[in-house]
């Protein structure tokens, strides 16, 4: 196991190397830099017991569960793997089928499952490293409670629950909004805690961002991000740095999300929950009822997320770099009207409250916030059925001019 010093050097070398590559999207790395990147990729990509080729072009590796990158983190040196949560919330299912019949969970297109004793991990590529640097340069970070922290060009439309809690869930409607280079559009659920100095955040959802010139396509990618104090203040996403312990043999992080919703047509969503295990205090990520993995409790501080969270957010974000640029589409591109199949939604909103009781957040306790309501907005709704008893519509068309 590597020391803390070597771990820090690894993170710094990752940032510096990919910075060299992203200075110009048209520049091909020199042979020397390629060798350095390959060495870094060899460290990130652990030896595979079995591999699968995805129809989307990436490789899924089956890695020995004990040899995954998570355990390169110095705080996890003697960590005992939890194969499943010790406590599992009974997330309420929907009994009203009036809209559920056309709102379908994300389905795994690949009929892939890794052997027992391994976990499924998307192989990291040069493109992934470049995309990580681009997201960082575009200001990809958790939405802070301090709204004055938002950089120019960053817009949000979210519903917020401010109270001590131990996690939340939501069904995040999936779209593929058009973006341009140096832009992104995403939808996610955030669980956050701590003040500005000790702020910590974990989140999951999807993001659309143009890839580099090596593969100029738009991807709707599943994203898992975390910003614990002990890792670095810039945070990480997916499995590009140690910390998140993967346990699933079925669902990998950072994969393409398909199918996506269509205006007036079938609607698809990611069924996501993030919650803290009552016994181990680890934070678990569950997709479509499958425990994918967890953030171990030692990664967090007492004033951050070690003992619960301060707030849960649901909604959309967009970002556009450069002055006088037009911001991209958020969600479906339509304003949040009470029309299923048109505006983007997140339904099935739930939280685990201060006494670890699973509740539908009261309407009076949900604060809606749109940083630029003339461009993007958010609206809470309440209907029959567990999915729609508490939900939001959010989003809007491209059109804000970055000043």
CSV table of C-alpha atoms in Angstrom, one decimal:
chain,number,residue,atom,x,y,z
A,1,UNK,CA,0.0,0.0,0.0
A,2,UNK,CA,1.4,3.4,-1.0
A,3,UNK,CA,2.0,6.1,1.6
A,4,UNK,CA,0.0,9.3,1.9
A,5,UNK,CA,2.9,11.2,0.4
A,6,UNK,CA,2.9,9.1,-2.7
A,7,UNK,CA,-0.9,9.4,-2.9
A,8,UNK,CA,-0.7,13.2,-2.9
A,9,UNK,CA,2.1,13.1,-5.6
A,10,UNK,CA,-0.1,10.9,-7.7
A,11,UNK,CA,-3.0,13.3,-7.6
A,12,UNK,CA,-0.8,16.3,-8.4
A,13,UNK,CA,0.8,14.4,-11.2
A,14,UNK,CA,-2.6,13.5,-12.6
A,15,UNK,CA,-3.6,17.2,-12.7
A,16,UNK,CA,-0.4,18.4,-14.2
A,17,UNK,CA,-0.2,15.8,-16.9
A,18,UNK,CA,-3.7,16.2,-18.1
A,19,UNK,CA,-3.3,20.0,-18.0
A,20,UNK,CA,-0.4,19.6,-20.5
A,21,UNK,CA,-2.7,17.7,-22.8
A,22,UNK,CA,-5.6,20.1,-22.6
A,23,UNK,CA,-3.8,23.3,-23.3
A,24,UNK,CA,-4.7,22.7,-26.9
A,25,UNK,CA,-7.4,20.3,-28.0
A,26,UNK,CA,-5.7,20.0,-31.4
A,27,UNK,CA,-2.2,19.2,-29.9
A,28,UNK,CA,-1.2,15.6,-29.9
A,29,UNK,CA,0.9,14.7,-26.8
A,30,UNK,CA,4.6,14.1,-27.4
A,31,UNK,CA,5.9,10.6,-27.1
A,32,UNK,CA,7.4,11.4,-23.7
A,33,UNK,CA,4.1,12.8,-22.3
A,34,UNK,CA,2.2,9.8,-23.8
A,35,UNK,CA,4.5,7.4,-21.9
A,36,UNK,CA,3.9,9.4,-18.7
A,37,UNK,CA,0.1,9.3,-19.3
A,38,UNK,CA,0.3,5.6,-20.0
A,39,UNK,CA,2.1,5.0,-16.8
A,40,UNK,CA,-0.6,7.0,-14.9
A,41,UNK,CA,-3.3,5.0,-16.7
A,42,UNK,CA,-1.6,1.7,-15.8
A,43,UNK,CA,-1.8,2.9,-12.1
A,44,UNK,CA,-5.4,3.9,-12.3
A,45,UNK,CA,-6.5,0.8,-14.4
A,46,UNK,CA,-5.9,-2.2,-12.2
A,47,UNK,CA,-5.3,-5.6,-13.8
A,48,UNK,CA,-8.5,-7.1,-15.1
A,49,UNK,CA,-9.6,-10.7,-14.6
A,50,UNK,CA,-12.1,-10.4,-17.4
A,51,UNK,CA,-13.0,-7.6,-19.8
A,52,UNK,CA,-16.0,-6.7,-22.0
A,53,UNK,CA,-16.3,-4.4,-25.0
A,54,UNK,CA,-19.2,-2.0,-24.8
A,55,UNK,CA,-21.3,-1.2,-27.8
A,56,UNK,CA,-20.5,2.4,-27.0
A,57,UNK,CA,-16.8,1.9,-27.6
A,58,UNK,CA,-15.4,1.7,-24.0
A,59,UNK,CA,-14.1,-1.3,-22.1
A,60,UNK,CA,-15.6,-2.6,-18.9
A,61,UNK,CA,-13.1,-4.5,-16.7
A,62,UNK,CA,-13.8,-7.0,-14.0
A,63,UNK,CA,-11.3,-6.1,-11.2
A,64,UNK,CA,-10.5,-8.1,-8.0
A,65,UNK,CA,-12.7,-6.3,-5.4
A,66,UNK,CA,-9.8,-6.0,-3.0
A,67,UNK,CA,-7.4,-4.5,-5.7
A,68,UNK,CA,-9.6,-1.6,-6.9
A,69,UNK,CA,-8.2,1.9,-7.0
A,70,UNK,CA,-10.2,2.9,-3.9
A,71,UNK,CA,-7.7,1.2,-1.6
A,72,UNK,CA,-4.8,3.4,-2.8
A,73,UNK,CA,-6.3,6.0,-0.5
A,74,UNK,CA,-4.2,6.3,2.6
A,75,UNK,CA,-7.3,6.6,4.9
A,76,UNK,CA,-8.5,3.2,3.6
A,77,UNK,CA,-5.3,1.3,4.3
A,78,UNK,CA,-6.9,-1.2,6.7
A,79,UNK,CA,-10.5,-0.8,5.5
A,80,UNK,CA,-12.8,-3.9,5.6
A,81,UNK,CA,-15.0,-4.1,2.6
A,82,UNK,CA,-18.8,-3.9,3.2
A,83,UNK,CA,-20.4,-6.0,0.4
A,84,UNK,CA,-23.8,-4.6,1.2
A,85,UNK,CA,-25.4,-2.0,3.5
A,86,UNK,CA,-26.3,-3.1,7.0
A,87,UNK,CA,-29.4,-0.9,6.9
A,88,UNK,CA,-31.6,-0.4,3.9
A,89,UNK,CA,-34.3,2.2,3.7
A,90,UNK,CA,-37.6,1.0,2.5
A,91,UNK,CA,-38.0,3.5,-0.4
A,92,UNK,CA,-41.7,3.7,-1.2
A,93,UNK,CA,-42.8,2.5,-4.6
A,94,UNK,CA,-45.4,4.1,-6.7
A,95,UNK,CA,-48.9,2.6,-6.6
A,96,UNK,CA,-50.4,5.1,-9.2
A,97,UNK,CA,-49.7,3.8,-12.7
A,98,UNK,CA,-51.3,6.8,-14.5
A,99,UNK,CA,-47.9,8.0,-15.6
A,100,UNK,CA,-45.6,5.3,-14.3
A,101,UNK,CA,-46.4,3.2,-17.4
A,102,UNK,CA,-44.6,5.6,-19.7
A,103,UNK,CA,-41.9,6.7,-17.2
A,104,UNK,CA,-39.3,3.9,-17.4
A,105,UNK,CA,-36.2,3.3,-15.3
A,106,UNK,CA,-32.8,3.4,-17.0
A,107,UNK,CA,-32.2,0.0,-18.4
A,108,UNK,CA,-28.8,-1.6,-18.7
A,109,UNK,CA,-28.2,-2.1,-22.5
A,110,UNK,CA,-25.2,-4.3,-21.9
A,111,UNK,CA,-26.0,-7.8,-20.7
A,112,UNK,CA,-22.8,-7.9,-18.7
A,113,UNK,CA,-22.1,-9.1,-15.2
A,114,UNK,CA,-18.7,-9.8,-13.7
A,115,UNK,CA,-17.7,-13.0,-11.9
A,116,UNK,CA,-18.0,-13.3,-8.1
A,117,UNK,CA,-15.2,-11.7,-6.2
A,118,UNK,CA,-14.8,-8.9,-8.8
A,119,UNK,CA,-16.4,-5.5,-9.5
A,120,UNK,CA,-17.2,-3.9,-12.8
A,121,UNK,CA,-15.2,-0.8,-13.6
A,122,UNK,CA,-15.1,1.3,-16.8
A,123,UNK,CA,-11.5,1.4,-18.0
A,124,UNK,CA,-10.1,4.9,-17.8
A,125,UNK,CA,-8.7,6.3,-21.0
A,126,UNK,CA,-6.8,9.4,-22.1
A,127,UNK,CA,-10.1,10.9,-23.1
A,128,UNK,CA,-11.4,10.4,-19.5
A,129,UNK,CA,-8.4,12.3,-18.1
A,130,UNK,CA,-8.9,15.1,-20.6
A,131,UNK,CA,-12.5,15.3,-19.8
A,132,UNK,CA,-11.8,15.4,-16.0
A,133,UNK,CA,-9.5,18.4,-16.6
A,134,UNK,CA,-12.1,20.1,-18.8
A,135,UNK,CA,-14.8,19.7,-16.2
A,136,UNK,CA,-12.5,21.1,-13.5
A,137,UNK,CA,-11.6,24.0,-15.7
A,138,UNK,CA,-15.2,24.7,-16.5
A,139,UNK,CA,-15.9,25.0,-12.7
A,140,UNK,CA,-17.5,21.5,-12.2
A,141,UNK,CA,-18.0,21.4,-8.5
A,142,UNK,CA,-20.8,20.9,-6.0
A,143,UNK,CA,-23.4,23.7,-5.8
A,144,UNK,CA,-22.5,25.5,-2.6
A,145,UNK,CA,-25.0,26.7,0.0
A,146,UNK,CA,-23.3,30.1,-0.6
A,147,UNK,CA,-25.0,31.2,-3.8
A,148,UNK,CA,-22.4,34.0,-4.2
A,149,UNK,CA,-19.8,31.3,-4.9
A,150,UNK,CA,-21.3,30.5,-8.4
A,151,UNK,CA,-18.9,31.6,-11.1
A,152,UNK,CA,-20.1,33.6,-14.1
A,153,UNK,CA,-21.9,31.4,-16.6
A,154,UNK,CA,-23.1,28.9,-14.0
A,155,UNK,CA,-26.9,28.6,-13.6
A,156,UNK,CA,-29.0,26.3,-11.3
A,157,UNK,CA,-32.6,25.4,-10.9
A,158,UNK,CA,-33.1,23.3,-7.8
A,159,UNK,CA,-35.3,22.2,-4.9
A,160,UNK,CA,-33.6,22.3,-1.6
A,161,UNK,CA,-34.3,20.6,1.7
A,162,UNK,CA,-32.5,22.2,4.6
A,163,UNK,CA,-32.5,20.1,7.8
A,164,UNK,CA,-30.4,17.4,9.4
A,165,UNK,CA,-30.8,14.3,7.3
A,166,UNK,CA,-29.1,11.0,6.4
A,167,UNK,CA,-29.7,10.9,2.7
A,168,UNK,CA,-32.3,11.2,0.0
A,169,UNK,CA,-33.5,9.8,-3.3
A,170,UNK,CA,-35.1,10.8,-6.6
A,171,UNK,CA,-35.9,9.5,-10.1
A,172,UNK,CA,-33.8,11.8,-12.4
A,173,UNK,CA,-35.4,12.2,-15.8
A,174,UNK,CA,-32.7,11.6,-18.5
A,175,UNK,CA,-32.3,14.0,-21.6
A,176,UNK,CA,-29.5,14.8,-24.0
A,177,UNK,CA,-29.5,18.6,-24.3
A,178,UNK,CA,-27.3,20.1,-27.0
A,179,UNK,CA,-24.2,21.7,-25.7
A,180,UNK,CA,-21.2,23.4,-27.3
A,181,UNK,CA,-17.5,23.1,-26.5
A,182,UNK,CA,-16.7,24.6,-23.0
A,183,UNK,CA,-20.3,24.0,-21.8
A,184,UNK,CA,-22.1,21.3,-19.8
A,185,UNK,CA,-25.6,20.5,-18.8
A,186,UNK,CA,-26.4,18.1,-15.9
A,187,UNK,CA,-29.1,16.9,-13.6
A,188,UNK,CA,-28.3,15.4,-10.2
A,189,UNK,CA,-29.1,14.9,-6.5
A,190,UNK,CA,-26.7,16.4,-4.0
A,191,UNK,CA,-26.2,15.4,-0.3
A,192,UNK,CA,-24.1,18.1,1.4
A,193,UNK,CA,-22.8,19.1,4.8
A,194,UNK,CA,-20.5,21.6,6.6
A,195,UNK,CA,-19.8,25.3,6.4
A,196,UNK,CA,-17.7,26.9,3.7
A,197,UNK,CA,-14.4,25.9,5.2
A,198,UNK,CA,-15.5,22.3,5.9
A,199,UNK,CA,-18.0,21.9,3.1
A,200,UNK,CA,-18.4,18.3,1.8
A,201,UNK,CA,-20.6,17.0,-0.9
A,202,UNK,CA,-21.5,13.7,-2.6
A,203,UNK,CA,-23.8,13.5,-5.7
A,204,UNK,CA,-25.0,11.4,-8.6
A,205,UNK,CA,-26.8,12.0,-11.8
A,206,UNK,CA,-26.0,12.5,-15.5
A,207,UNK,CA,-24.0,15.1,-17.5
A,208,UNK,CA,-23.8,16.1,-21.1
A,209,UNK,CA,-20.4,17.4,-22.3
A,210,UNK,CA,-18.7,17.4,-25.6
A,211,UNK,CA,-15.7,15.1,-25.7
A,212,UNK,CA,-12.3,16.3,-27.0
A,213,UNK,CA,-11.3,16.6,-30.6
A,214,UNK,CA,-10.3,12.9,-30.5
A,215,UNK,CA,-13.9,11.9,-30.3
A,216,UNK,CA,-16.3,14.8,-31.1
A,217,UNK,CA,-19.6,13.4,-29.8
A,218,UNK,CA,-22.1,14.3,-27.2
A,219,UNK,CA,-22.3,11.9,-24.3
A,220,UNK,CA,-24.9,11.5,-21.7
A,221,UNK,CA,-22.7,10.1,-18.9
A,222,UNK,CA,-23.6,8.9,-15.5
A,223,UNK,CA,-21.6,10.8,-13.0
A,224,UNK,CA,-20.7,10.1,-9.4
A,225,UNK,CA,-18.8,12.9,-7.6
A,226,UNK,CA,-17.5,13.5,-4.1
A,227,UNK,CA,-15.7,16.4,-2.4
A,228,UNK,CA,-14.5,15.1,1.0
A,229,UNK,CA,-12.2,17.4,2.9
A,230,UNK,CA,-9.4,14.8,3.1
A,231,UNK,CA,-9.1,14.1,-0.6
A,232,UNK,CA,-8.7,17.6,-2.1
A,233,UNK,CA,-10.9,20.6,-2.2
A,234,UNK,CA,-11.3,20.3,-6.0
A,235,UNK,CA,-13.0,16.9,-5.6
A,236,UNK,CA,-13.3,13.9,-7.9
A,237,UNK,CA,-15.8,12.1,-10.0
A,238,UNK,CA,-16.5,8.5,-11.1
A,239,UNK,CA,-13.4,6.4,-10.3
A,240,UNK,CA,-10.6,8.8,-11.4
A,241,UNK,CA,-9.2,8.9,-7.9
A,242,UNK,CA,-9.3,6.7,-4.9
A,243,UNK,CA,-12.1,6.8,-2.3
A,244,UNK,CA,-15.3,5.3,-3.7
A,245,UNK,CA,-15.5,1.6,-3.0
A,246,UNK,CA,-17.3,-0.3,-5.8
A,247,UNK,CA,-19.2,-3.5,-4.9
A,248,UNK,CA,-21.5,-4.0,-7.8
A,249,UNK,CA,-20.7,-6.6,-10.5
A,250,UNK,CA,-23.4,-5.1,-12.8
A,251,UNK,CA,-23.4,-1.3,-12.8
A,252,UNK,CA,-20.2,0.7,-13.6
A,253,UNK,CA,-19.7,4.4,-13.1
A,254,UNK,CA,-19.1,6.8,-15.9
A,255,UNK,CA,-21.0,4.9,-18.6
A,256,UNK,CA,-23.2,6.2,-21.3
A,257,UNK,CA,-26.9,6.5,-20.3
A,258,UNK,CA,-29.3,5.1,-22.9
A,259,UNK,CA,-32.1,5.4,-23.8
A,260,UNK,CA,-33.0,9.0,-23.2
A,261,UNK,CA,-36.3,10.8,-23.0
A,262,UNK,CA,-38.0,12.4,-26.0
A,263,UNK,CA,-40.4,15.4,-26.0
A,264,UNK,CA,-44.0,14.0,-26.0
A,265,UNK,CA,-42.6,10.4,-26.0
A,266,UNK,CA,-41.3,7.8,-23.6
A,267,UNK,CA,-39.6,9.2,-20.5
A,268,UNK,CA,-36.6,7.5,-18.8
A,269,UNK,CA,-35.0,8.1,-15.5
A,270,UNK,CA,-32.2,7.1,-13.2
A,271,UNK,CA,-33.5,5.8,-9.9
A,272,UNK,CA,-30.9,7.0,-7.5
A,273,UNK,CA,-30.6,7.0,-3.7
A,274,UNK,CA,-27.7,8.2,-1.6
A,275,UNK,CA,-27.9,7.5,2.2
A,276,UNK,CA,-25.8,6.9,5.3
A,277,UNK,CA,-25.7,3.5,6.8
A,278,UNK,CA,-26.9,3.8,10.4
A,279,UNK,CA,-24.3,1.3,11.7
A,280,UNK,CA,-21.2,1.8,9.7
A,281,UNK,CA,-21.8,5.5,8.9
A,282,UNK,CA,-20.6,4.8,5.3
A,283,UNK,CA,-22.5,6.7,2.5
A,284,UNK,CA,-24.1,4.3,0.0
A,285,UNK,CA,-24.9,4.9,-3.6
A,286,UNK,CA,-27.8,2.8,-5.0
A,287,UNK,CA,-28.9,2.7,-8.6
A,288,UNK,CA,-32.2,1.0,-9.6
A,289,UNK,CA,-32.2,-0.9,-6.3
A,290,UNK,CA,-28.6,-2.2,-6.8
A,291,UNK,CA,-26.0,-1.1,-4.2
A,292,UNK,CA,-23.3,0.1,-6.5
A,293,UNK,CA,-20.8,1.1,-3.8
A,294,UNK,CA,-20.1,3.5,-1.0
A,295,UNK,CA,-17.9,6.3,0.3
A,296,UNK,CA,-16.3,5.0,3.6
A,297,UNK,CA,-16.9,7.2,6.6
A,298,UNK,CA,-13.2,7.9,7.3
A,299,UNK,CA,-13.2,10.1,4.2
A,300,UNK,CA,-15.4,12.7,5.9
A,301,UNK,CA,-15.0,15.1,8.7
A,302,UNK,CA,-17.3,15.5,11.7
A,303,UNK,CA,-18.3,19.0,10.6
A,304,UNK,CA,-19.0,17.7,7.1
A,305,UNK,CA,-20.7,14.4,6.3
A,306,UNK,CA,-19.4,12.0,8.9
A,307,UNK,CA,-22.5,12.4,11.1
A,308,UNK,CA,-25.3,13.0,8.6
A,309,UNK,CA,-25.9,15.9,6.2
A,310,UNK,CA,-27.2,19.5,6.4
A,311,UNK,CA,-29.2,19.5,3.1
A,312,UNK,CA,-30.3,17.6,0.0
A,313,UNK,CA,-30.7,19.3,-3.4
A,314,UNK,CA,-32.5,18.0,-6.6
A,315,UNK,CA,-32.3,19.8,-9.9
A,316,UNK,CA,-30.4,20.9,-13.0
A,317,UNK,CA,-27.2,22.9,-13.7
A,318,UNK,CA,-25.6,24.4,-16.8
A,319,UNK,CA,-22.4,26.1,-17.4
A,320,UNK,CA,-20.9,28.1,-20.3
A,321,UNK,CA,-17.4,29.5,-20.3
A,322,UNK,CA,-16.5,32.9,-21.8
A,323,UNK,CA,-18.0,36.3,-21.7
A,324,UNK,CA,-21.0,37.0,-24.0
A,325,UNK,CA,-21.7,33.3,-24.6
A,326,UNK,CA,-25.2,31.9,-24.7
A,327,UNK,CA,-25.9,29.4,-22.0
A,328,UNK,CA,-27.0,25.9,-23.0
A,329,UNK,CA,-30.2,24.0,-22.6
A,330,UNK,CA,-31.1,22.7,-19.1
A,331,UNK,CA,-33.1,19.5,-18.9
A,332,UNK,CA,-35.4,19.1,-21.9
A,333,UNK,CA,-35.1,22.7,-22.9
A,334,UNK,CA,-38.7,23.5,-21.9
A,335,UNK,CA,-39.8,25.7,-19.0
A,336,UNK,CA,-41.1,23.8,-16.0
A,337,UNK,CA,-44.8,23.5,-16.7
A,338,UNK,CA,-47.0,20.9,-15.1
A,339,UNK,CA,-46.8,18.7,-18.2
A,340,UNK,CA,-45.3,15.2,-18.1
A,341,UNK,CA,-43.2,14.4,-21.1
A,342,UNK,CA,-42.3,18.0,-21.9
A,343,UNK,CA,-40.3,19.6,-19.1
A,344,UNK,CA,-37.7,17.6,-17.3
A,345,UNK,CA,-38.6,16.1,-13.9
A,346,UNK,CA,-37.2,14.6,-10.8
A,347,UNK,CA,-39.9,12.6,-9.0
A,348,UNK,CA,-40.1,10.3,-6.0
A,349,UNK,CA,-38.3,12.8,-3.8
A,350,UNK,CA,-37.5,11.3,-0.4
A,351,UNK,CA,-35.3,12.1,2.6
A,352,UNK,CA,-34.2,10.2,5.7
A,353,UNK,CA,-34.9,12.7,8.4
A,354,UNK,CA,-33.1,13.5,11.7
A,355,UNK,CA,-34.5,10.5,13.5
A,356,UNK,CA,-33.7,8.2,10.5
A,357,UNK,CA,-37.4,8.1,9.4
A,358,UNK,CA,-38.1,7.9,5.7
A,359,UNK,CA,-40.3,10.8,4.8
A,360,UNK,CA,-41.7,12.7,1.8
A,361,UNK,CA,-40.2,16.1,2.3
A,362,UNK,CA,-43.1,18.5,3.3
A,363,UNK,CA,-43.9,21.1,0.6
A,364,UNK,CA,-43.3,23.8,3.1
A,365,UNK,CA,-39.8,22.5,3.7
A,366,UNK,CA,-38.8,22.5,0.1
A,367,UNK,CA,-37.1,25.7,-1.0
A,368,UNK,CA,-37.0,26.2,-4.8
A,369,UNK,CA,-34.2,28.3,-6.2
A,370,UNK,CA,-33.4,29.4,-9.7
A,371,UNK,CA,-30.3,31.6,-10.2
A,372,UNK,CA,-31.7,33.1,-13.4
A,373,UNK,CA,-35.5,32.5,-13.5
A,374,UNK,CA,-35.9,34.3,-16.8
A,375,UNK,CA,-33.9,31.5,-18.4
A,376,UNK,CA,-34.3,28.5,-16.2
A,377,UNK,CA,-36.9,27.7,-13.5
A,378,UNK,CA,-38.1,25.0,-11.1
A,379,UNK,CA,-41.6,24.1,-9.9
A,380,UNK,CA,-42.7,21.7,-7.2
A,381,UNK,CA,-45.7,19.5,-7.7
A,382,UNK,CA,-47.8,17.1,-5.6
A,383,UNK,CA,-50.1,14.5,-7.1
A,384,UNK,CA,-51.4,11.0,-6.2
A,385,UNK,CA,-49.0,8.1,-6.0
A,386,UNK,CA,-45.6,7.8,-4.3
A,387,UNK,CA,-43.6,8.9,-7.3
A,388,UNK,CA,-45.6,12.1,-7.8
A,389,UNK,CA,-46.6,12.9,-4.3
A,390,UNK,CA,-43.4,15.1,-4.2
A,391,UNK,CA,-41.7,16.0,-7.5
A,392,UNK,CA,-40.2,18.9,-9.4
A,393,UNK,CA,-40.2,20.1,-13.0
A,394,UNK,CA,-37.2,22.1,-13.9
A,395,UNK,CA,-35.1,23.5,-16.8
A,396,UNK,CA,-35.4,25.9,-19.7
A,397,UNK,CA,-34.1,26.7,-23.2
A,398,UNK,CA,-30.7,28.1,-24.0
A,399,UNK,CA,-30.6,31.9,-23.8
A,400,UNK,CA,-28.8,33.4,-20.8
A,401,UNK,CA,-26.0,35.6,-21.9
A,402,UNK,CA,-22.9,35.2,-19.8
A,403,UNK,CA,-21.7,38.6,-18.4
